[in-house]
Amino acid sequence: MDVFVCAGCGAVLTVPLARVPLPPEAHLSYGHEPFPALMEPGTYAVDPAPSGPPYRDVRDIGEEAAAAQGVFAPWPVSFGARGRIVTAPGDVRGTVLVPEKCVNHCLGIAAGAEPNLECEGCGLPVASREDDCGLWQTVWLEPGAVRRVPTGTPAPPRTFTPVPPVDPPGSWSPRWEAAMGAALARLVVASGGARVGLPAGVLTDVLGRALDALLPPGPVVRTAGPAGPGVPGDGLDIALVPHDPRTGRPWRPKGGASAVPLPDGVWAHLALPPETSPLPASGTLPEGVLRDDYPLPDHPWRTLRPDRRAFRGTLARMPRVREPWLRALYDRPF
């Protein structure tokens, strides 16, 4: 576990936190509605790429300058710091909000060009808080203004807890849509432009139509499917994997298969068998059992689709997008 302290005065700015992978939806925004915290309580993630303002257009700065910032196709280019740390607002301590540095906000707080949270002890700008409509609730700590201090306490063991694709009261989870969009970009790159076969079920339901639109017709050349702890994924050419609970890095598949990482909860829902009970149900209906009377719970009105912004944003940050066949898919997404 780690805490983050002010680089100026050493004041503690967070509760003890465990590091987890950066969620693929971290930089996505949505419509005019409130959103929950991006990060689970007691966790943080680090974005290794430049993130945050200021942003520039590739057409203004040129392809080489954009590539130096890790962007290889037309996409907003951040000139913010590398290594910014994101955590849940409720895990932050000892900071003061500066309203004058919150800009263009609607129903909440939107960060501007400068950090809008200052250290309560010394006034150093240390972080940016956002919780406006359409934005995940986050606090982004600036790497040059904070220091990570290990607590000496081991992080709790990570578990593969399935995350369902439907959020209450009956809409598709934006986390799933972002995860599928990012995975689709990596799947297409790993395919080499050849036809990819998916196992029957959720993966085909979600990604099959997009792969049909992106890859040429014909016989299956490469196979893809889940692999990870307890799921060997024998014979796969492309393995959709979780993150190793010890190292946090994507699970390394067997047999030289290409790895496409998924958020652990999404992977668990796809790869692990559902929990069952050997005991007969009694009393109230078990969770997940639907009654056949009226009214039924709400269900999504449309098909679950990969988030196109997550697809293009992931592909734009992969150097191979400069290859003509990938650039054509980037310019003409599914």
Short mmCIF file of C-alpha atoms in Angstrom, two decimals:
data_model
loop_
_atom_site.label_atom_id
_atom_site.label_comp_id
_atom_site.label_asym_id
_atom_site.label_seq_id
_atom_site.Cartn_x
_atom_site.Cartn_y
_atom_site.Cartn_z
CA MET A 1 0.00 0.00 0.00
CA ASP A 2 1.10 3.57 -0.70
CA VAL A 3 0.19 7.06 0.44
CA PHE A 4 0.89 10.22 -1.51
CA VAL A 5 2.34 13.25 0.23
CA CYS A 6 2.87 16.85 -0.81
CA ALA A 7 6.25 17.37 -2.44
CA GLY A 8 6.43 20.81 -0.83
CA CYS A 9 5.74 20.20 2.83
CA GLY A 10 5.33 16.44 3.18
CA ALA A 11 1.67 16.59 4.27
CA VAL A 12 -0.23 13.36 3.69
CA LEU A 13 -2.73 13.80 0.86
CA THR A 14 -4.35 10.35 0.55
CA VAL A 15 -5.41 7.37 2.56
CA PRO A 16 -3.37 4.18 1.98
CA LEU A 17 -3.95 3.02 -1.59
CA ALA A 18 -3.26 -0.09 -3.66
CA ARG A 19 -2.13 0.30 -7.26
CA VAL A 20 -4.35 -1.19 -9.99
CA PRO A 21 -4.31 -0.94 -13.82
CA LEU A 22 -5.62 2.26 -15.41
CA PRO A 23 -9.25 1.70 -16.50
CA PRO A 24 -9.76 2.03 -20.28
CA GLU A 25 -12.61 4.50 -19.70
CA ALA A 26 -10.43 6.87 -17.65
CA HIS A 27 -10.41 9.71 -20.20
CA LEU A 28 -13.86 9.24 -21.73
CA SER A 29 -16.74 11.66 -21.15
CA TYR A 30 -20.43 11.06 -21.65
CA GLY A 31 -23.73 12.91 -21.79
CA HIS A 32 -25.56 15.22 -19.43
CA GLU A 33 -25.79 12.89 -16.43
CA PRO A 34 -23.87 12.31 -13.21
CA PHE A 35 -21.30 9.53 -13.06
CA PRO A 36 -19.79 7.61 -10.13
CA ALA A 37 -16.16 7.53 -9.09
CA LEU A 38 -13.81 6.06 -11.68
CA MET A 39 -11.68 4.25 -9.11
CA GLU A 40 -12.73 1.80 -6.42
CA PRO A 41 -12.14 3.07 -2.86
CA GLY A 42 -8.61 2.39 -1.67
CA THR A 43 -7.07 2.16 -5.15
CA TYR A 44 -5.05 4.32 -7.53
CA ALA A 45 -3.78 4.03 -11.09
CA VAL A 46 -0.99 5.70 -13.03
CA ASP A 47 -1.28 6.92 -16.62
CA PRO A 48 2.15 6.42 -18.22
CA ALA A 49 1.23 8.59 -21.23
CA PRO A 50 0.90 12.39 -21.18
CA SER A 51 -2.58 13.34 -19.99
CA GLY A 52 -4.52 16.44 -19.13
CA PRO A 53 -4.28 19.98 -20.55
CA PRO A 54 -2.97 21.57 -22.64
CA TYR A 55 -4.15 19.75 -25.77
CA ARG A 56 -3.01 20.40 -29.33
CA ASP A 57 -4.21 19.27 -32.74
CA VAL A 58 -1.96 16.98 -34.78
CA ARG A 59 -2.49 19.23 -37.81
CA ASP A 60 -1.04 22.17 -35.88
CA ILE A 61 2.04 20.50 -34.40
CA GLY A 62 2.91 17.88 -37.03
CA GLU A 63 3.08 14.10 -36.92
CA GLU A 64 6.57 13.87 -35.40
CA ALA A 65 5.75 16.14 -32.48
CA ALA A 66 2.56 14.15 -31.90
CA ALA A 67 4.50 10.86 -32.03
CA ALA A 68 6.86 12.19 -29.36
CA GLN A 69 3.77 12.51 -27.13
CA GLY A 70 2.65 8.97 -27.97
CA VAL A 71 -0.04 9.80 -30.57
CA PHE A 72 0.35 8.35 -34.07
CA ALA A 73 -2.95 9.30 -35.76
CA PRO A 74 -5.29 12.32 -35.73
CA TRP A 75 -6.31 12.48 -32.07
CA PRO A 76 -6.13 15.20 -29.39
CA VAL A 77 -2.50 15.40 -28.28
CA SER A 78 -1.94 16.03 -24.58
CA PHE A 79 1.05 18.03 -23.43
CA GLY A 80 0.24 17.35 -19.80
CA ALA A 81 2.53 15.43 -17.49
CA ARG A 82 3.37 11.75 -17.83
CA GLY A 83 2.64 9.58 -14.83
CA ARG A 84 -0.40 11.41 -13.43
CA ILE A 85 -2.06 9.46 -10.62
CA VAL A 86 -5.83 9.01 -10.44
CA THR A 87 -7.81 8.06 -7.36
CA ALA A 88 -11.31 8.45 -5.98
CA PRO A 89 -12.19 11.88 -4.50
CA GLY A 90 -13.14 10.24 -1.21
CA ASP A 91 -9.61 8.94 -0.72
CA VAL A 92 -8.00 12.40 -0.82
CA ARG A 93 -7.13 14.33 2.36
CA GLY A 94 -5.57 17.68 3.27
CA THR A 95 -6.45 19.64 0.12
CA VAL A 96 -8.38 22.83 -0.57
CA LEU A 97 -10.50 23.43 -3.69
CA VAL A 98 -9.75 26.62 -5.63
CA PRO A 99 -13.04 27.56 -7.35
CA GLU A 100 -11.33 30.10 -9.65
CA LYS A 101 -9.47 27.23 -11.30
CA CYS A 102 -12.64 25.25 -12.10
CA VAL A 103 -13.82 26.19 -15.59
CA ASN A 104 -16.74 25.45 -17.93
CA HIS A 105 -18.54 23.41 -15.30
CA CYS A 106 -22.24 22.57 -15.39
CA LEU A 107 -23.58 20.38 -12.55
CA GLY A 108 -20.28 19.80 -10.80
CA ILE A 109 -16.57 20.56 -10.93
CA ALA A 110 -14.54 20.59 -14.14
CA ALA A 111 -10.78 21.08 -14.05
CA GLY A 112 -9.08 23.78 -16.08
CA ALA A 113 -5.55 24.27 -17.33
CA GLU A 114 -4.13 24.40 -13.79
CA PRO A 115 -4.66 22.08 -10.80
CA ASN A 116 -7.71 23.14 -8.80
CA LEU A 117 -6.69 21.43 -5.54
CA GLU A 118 -3.98 22.91 -3.34
CA CYS A 119 -2.20 21.40 -0.37
CA GLU A 120 -3.89 22.66 2.79
CA GLY A 121 -0.53 22.92 4.51
CA CYS A 122 1.59 24.93 2.07
CA GLY A 123 -0.69 25.98 -0.82
CA LEU A 124 1.16 24.00 -3.49
CA PRO A 125 -1.11 23.06 -6.44
CA VAL A 126 -1.14 19.26 -6.19
CA ALA A 127 -4.13 17.83 -8.05
CA SER A 128 -7.21 18.34 -10.20
CA ARG A 129 -10.68 17.26 -9.15
CA GLU A 130 -13.51 16.59 -11.60
CA ASP A 131 -17.07 15.43 -10.98
CA ASP A 132 -19.09 17.38 -13.53
CA CYS A 133 -21.94 15.79 -15.48
CA GLY A 134 -20.71 13.27 -18.03
CA LEU A 135 -17.35 12.89 -16.27
CA TRP A 136 -16.12 10.18 -13.96
CA GLN A 137 -15.52 11.48 -10.45
CA THR A 138 -11.75 11.66 -10.15
CA VAL A 139 -8.81 13.35 -8.49
CA TRP A 140 -5.69 13.44 -10.67
CA LEU A 141 -2.52 13.97 -8.62
CA GLU A 142 0.27 15.77 -10.42
CA PRO A 143 3.45 13.64 -10.40
CA GLY A 144 5.73 16.65 -9.92
CA ALA A 145 3.76 17.90 -6.91
CA VAL A 146 3.39 14.69 -4.90
CA ARG A 147 5.59 11.85 -3.71
CA ARG A 148 4.62 8.20 -3.31
CA VAL A 149 5.50 6.78 0.10
CA PRO A 150 5.17 3.02 0.69
CA THR A 151 3.39 2.23 3.94
CA GLY A 152 4.95 -1.19 4.43
CA THR A 153 1.49 -2.76 4.54
CA PRO A 154 0.87 -5.33 1.81
CA ALA A 155 -2.00 -4.62 -0.53
CA PRO A 156 -5.03 -6.88 -0.15
CA PRO A 157 -5.01 -9.80 -2.58
CA ARG A 158 -6.73 -9.04 -5.85
CA THR A 159 -9.64 -11.23 -6.82
CA PHE A 160 -11.32 -11.86 -10.14
CA THR A 161 -14.83 -10.69 -9.30
CA PRO A 162 -17.15 -10.73 -12.34
CA VAL A 163 -18.57 -7.37 -13.39
CA PRO A 164 -21.84 -7.73 -15.34
CA PRO A 165 -22.34 -5.79 -18.57
CA VAL A 166 -25.62 -4.23 -17.41
CA ASP A 167 -25.74 -1.38 -14.90
CA PRO A 168 -28.86 -0.70 -12.83
CA PRO A 169 -31.56 0.15 -13.67
CA GLY A 170 -31.03 -1.50 -17.03
CA SER A 171 -28.45 0.21 -19.25
CA TRP A 172 -25.25 -1.15 -20.73
CA SER A 173 -22.23 -0.50 -18.55
CA PRO A 174 -19.97 2.23 -20.01
CA ARG A 175 -17.06 0.38 -18.42
CA TRP A 176 -17.87 -2.66 -20.54
CA GLU A 177 -18.28 -0.57 -23.68
CA ALA A 178 -14.89 1.08 -23.12
CA ALA A 179 -13.21 -2.25 -22.33
CA MET A 180 -14.61 -3.80 -25.49
CA GLY A 181 -13.57 -0.78 -27.59
CA ALA A 182 -9.97 -0.92 -26.35
CA ALA A 183 -9.87 -4.72 -26.73
CA LEU A 184 -11.22 -4.45 -30.28
CA ALA A 185 -8.37 -2.13 -31.29
CA ARG A 186 -5.77 -4.56 -29.92
CA LEU A 187 -7.56 -7.54 -31.49
CA VAL A 188 -7.47 -5.92 -34.91
CA VAL A 189 -3.77 -5.11 -34.59
CA ALA A 190 -2.98 -8.65 -33.40
CA SER A 191 -4.99 -10.10 -36.30
CA GLY A 192 -2.56 -8.70 -38.85
CA GLY A 193 -5.57 -8.03 -41.05
CA ALA A 194 -6.64 -11.70 -41.12
CA ARG A 195 -10.03 -13.09 -40.17
CA VAL A 196 -10.45 -13.74 -36.43
CA GLY A 197 -12.72 -16.39 -34.96
CA LEU A 198 -14.36 -15.86 -31.55
CA PRO A 199 -16.06 -18.38 -29.25
CA ALA A 200 -19.84 -18.43 -29.28
CA GLY A 201 -21.41 -16.31 -26.57
CA VAL A 202 -20.87 -12.82 -25.22
CA LEU A 203 -17.62 -12.13 -27.08
CA THR A 204 -19.19 -12.88 -30.46
CA ASP A 205 -22.34 -10.96 -29.53
CA VAL A 206 -20.33 -7.85 -28.61
CA LEU A 207 -17.34 -7.93 -30.98
CA GLY A 208 -18.49 -10.08 -33.86
CA ARG A 209 -20.32 -7.40 -35.82
CA ALA A 210 -17.47 -4.89 -35.43
CA LEU A 211 -14.87 -7.46 -36.55
CA ASP A 212 -17.06 -8.28 -39.56
CA ALA A 213 -16.97 -4.61 -40.51
CA LEU A 214 -13.24 -4.17 -39.94
CA LEU A 215 -11.66 -7.38 -41.26
CA PRO A 216 -11.99 -8.93 -44.71
CA PRO A 217 -14.44 -11.81 -45.28
CA GLY A 218 -13.26 -15.36 -45.70
CA PRO A 219 -12.20 -18.34 -43.60
CA VAL A 220 -10.97 -17.88 -40.03
CA VAL A 221 -7.17 -17.56 -39.93
CA ARG A 222 -6.60 -16.70 -36.27
CA THR A 223 -8.61 -17.67 -33.18
CA ALA A 224 -9.20 -15.52 -30.12
CA GLY A 225 -10.71 -16.18 -26.72
CA PRO A 226 -10.21 -15.81 -22.96
CA ALA A 227 -7.15 -17.18 -21.20
CA GLY A 228 -5.82 -16.71 -17.70
CA PRO A 229 -5.76 -18.39 -14.27
CA GLY A 230 -7.82 -21.55 -14.52
CA VAL A 231 -8.53 -20.86 -18.20
CA PRO A 232 -5.64 -22.31 -20.25
CA GLY A 233 -6.79 -21.01 -23.63
CA ASP A 234 -5.08 -23.87 -25.46
CA GLY A 235 -4.60 -23.33 -29.17
CA LEU A 236 -5.48 -19.64 -29.18
CA ASP A 237 -3.62 -17.24 -31.43
CA ILE A 238 -4.91 -14.18 -29.54
CA ALA A 239 -5.68 -14.42 -25.82
CA LEU A 240 -7.93 -12.01 -23.95
CA VAL A 241 -6.32 -11.93 -20.52
CA PRO A 242 -6.69 -10.30 -17.09
CA HIS A 243 -3.90 -8.64 -15.16
CA ASP A 244 -1.59 -10.73 -13.02
CA PRO A 245 -2.73 -10.23 -9.39
CA ARG A 246 0.89 -10.11 -8.19
CA THR A 247 2.53 -7.84 -10.75
CA GLY A 248 -0.42 -5.94 -12.24
CA ARG A 249 0.90 -6.67 -15.74
CA PRO A 250 -1.24 -8.41 -18.36
CA TRP A 251 -1.32 -12.17 -17.88
CA ARG A 252 1.18 -13.91 -20.13
CA PRO A 253 -0.62 -16.52 -22.28
CA LYS A 254 0.91 -19.86 -23.19
CA GLY A 255 2.18 -20.88 -26.58
CA GLY A 256 3.23 -17.46 -27.80
CA ALA A 257 -0.31 -16.15 -28.24
CA SER A 258 -0.73 -12.38 -28.51
CA ALA A 259 -2.16 -10.90 -25.30
CA VAL A 260 -5.10 -8.51 -25.31
CA PRO A 261 -5.66 -7.23 -21.75
CA LEU A 262 -9.13 -6.75 -20.30
CA PRO A 263 -10.20 -5.23 -16.98
CA ASP A 264 -10.24 -8.05 -14.46
CA GLY A 265 -13.97 -7.86 -13.74
CA VAL A 266 -14.88 -7.93 -17.44
CA TRP A 267 -12.51 -10.85 -18.03
CA ALA A 268 -13.97 -12.76 -15.09
CA HIS A 269 -17.51 -12.37 -16.43
CA LEU A 270 -16.39 -13.72 -19.81
CA ALA A 271 -14.05 -16.48 -18.68
CA LEU A 272 -15.14 -17.86 -15.32
CA PRO A 273 -18.20 -20.08 -14.82
CA PRO A 274 -21.08 -18.47 -12.96
CA GLU A 275 -21.41 -19.29 -9.29
CA THR A 276 -24.00 -21.95 -8.51
CA SER A 277 -25.34 -23.34 -5.26
CA PRO A 278 -25.99 -27.05 -4.59
CA LEU A 279 -28.82 -26.12 -2.23
CA PRO A 280 -32.42 -25.60 -3.41
CA ALA A 281 -33.66 -22.03 -3.36
CA SER A 282 -36.14 -21.14 -0.66
CA GLY A 283 -37.84 -17.99 0.50
CA THR A 284 -37.46 -15.10 -1.93
CA LEU A 285 -36.35 -15.57 -5.54
CA PRO A 286 -32.58 -15.86 -5.99
CA GLU A 287 -30.79 -12.86 -7.40
CA GLY A 288 -30.94 -12.83 -11.18
CA VAL A 289 -34.20 -14.79 -11.48
CA LEU A 290 -36.86 -12.74 -13.26
CA ARG A 291 -40.55 -13.01 -12.51
CA ASP A 292 -42.96 -13.31 -15.42
CA ASP A 293 -45.43 -10.79 -14.06
CA TYR A 294 -45.57 -7.04 -14.72
CA PRO A 295 -43.55 -4.85 -14.59
CA LEU A 296 -40.33 -6.56 -15.67
CA PRO A 297 -36.99 -4.94 -14.81
CA ASP A 298 -35.64 -2.51 -17.38
CA HIS A 299 -33.34 -3.92 -20.04
CA PRO A 300 -31.11 -2.10 -22.52
CA TRP A 301 -32.99 -1.10 -25.66
CA ARG A 302 -30.02 -1.54 -27.98
CA THR A 303 -27.18 -3.97 -28.64
CA LEU A 304 -24.03 -3.69 -26.55
CA ARG A 305 -21.38 -2.16 -28.82
CA PRO A 306 -17.69 -1.38 -28.30
CA ASP A 307 -17.08 2.29 -27.55
CA ARG A 308 -15.73 3.85 -30.76
CA ARG A 309 -13.81 6.51 -28.87
CA ALA A 310 -12.01 3.85 -26.84
CA PHE A 311 -11.29 1.98 -30.08
CA ARG A 312 -9.86 5.00 -31.90
CA GLY A 313 -8.05 6.36 -28.84
CA THR A 314 -6.34 3.01 -28.22
CA LEU A 315 -5.43 2.60 -31.88
CA ALA A 316 -4.14 6.18 -32.13
CA ARG A 317 -1.59 5.43 -29.41
CA MET A 318 -0.20 2.32 -31.15
CA PRO A 319 2.67 3.03 -33.59
CA ARG A 320 1.38 0.37 -35.96
CA VAL A 321 -1.62 2.56 -36.78
CA ARG A 322 0.69 4.22 -39.32
CA GLU A 323 0.53 1.05 -41.43
CA PRO A 324 -1.80 1.80 -44.38
CA TRP A 325 -4.31 -0.98 -43.67
CA LEU A 326 -4.67 0.02 -40.00
CA ARG A 327 -4.85 3.72 -40.80
CA ALA A 328 -7.70 2.93 -43.23
CA LEU A 329 -9.59 1.19 -40.40
CA TYR A 330 -8.89 4.10 -38.09
CA ASP A 331 -10.31 6.56 -40.61
CA ARG A 332 -13.29 4.28 -41.34
CA PRO A 333 -14.26 2.72 -38.01
CA PHE A 334 -16.96 0.11 -37.58
#
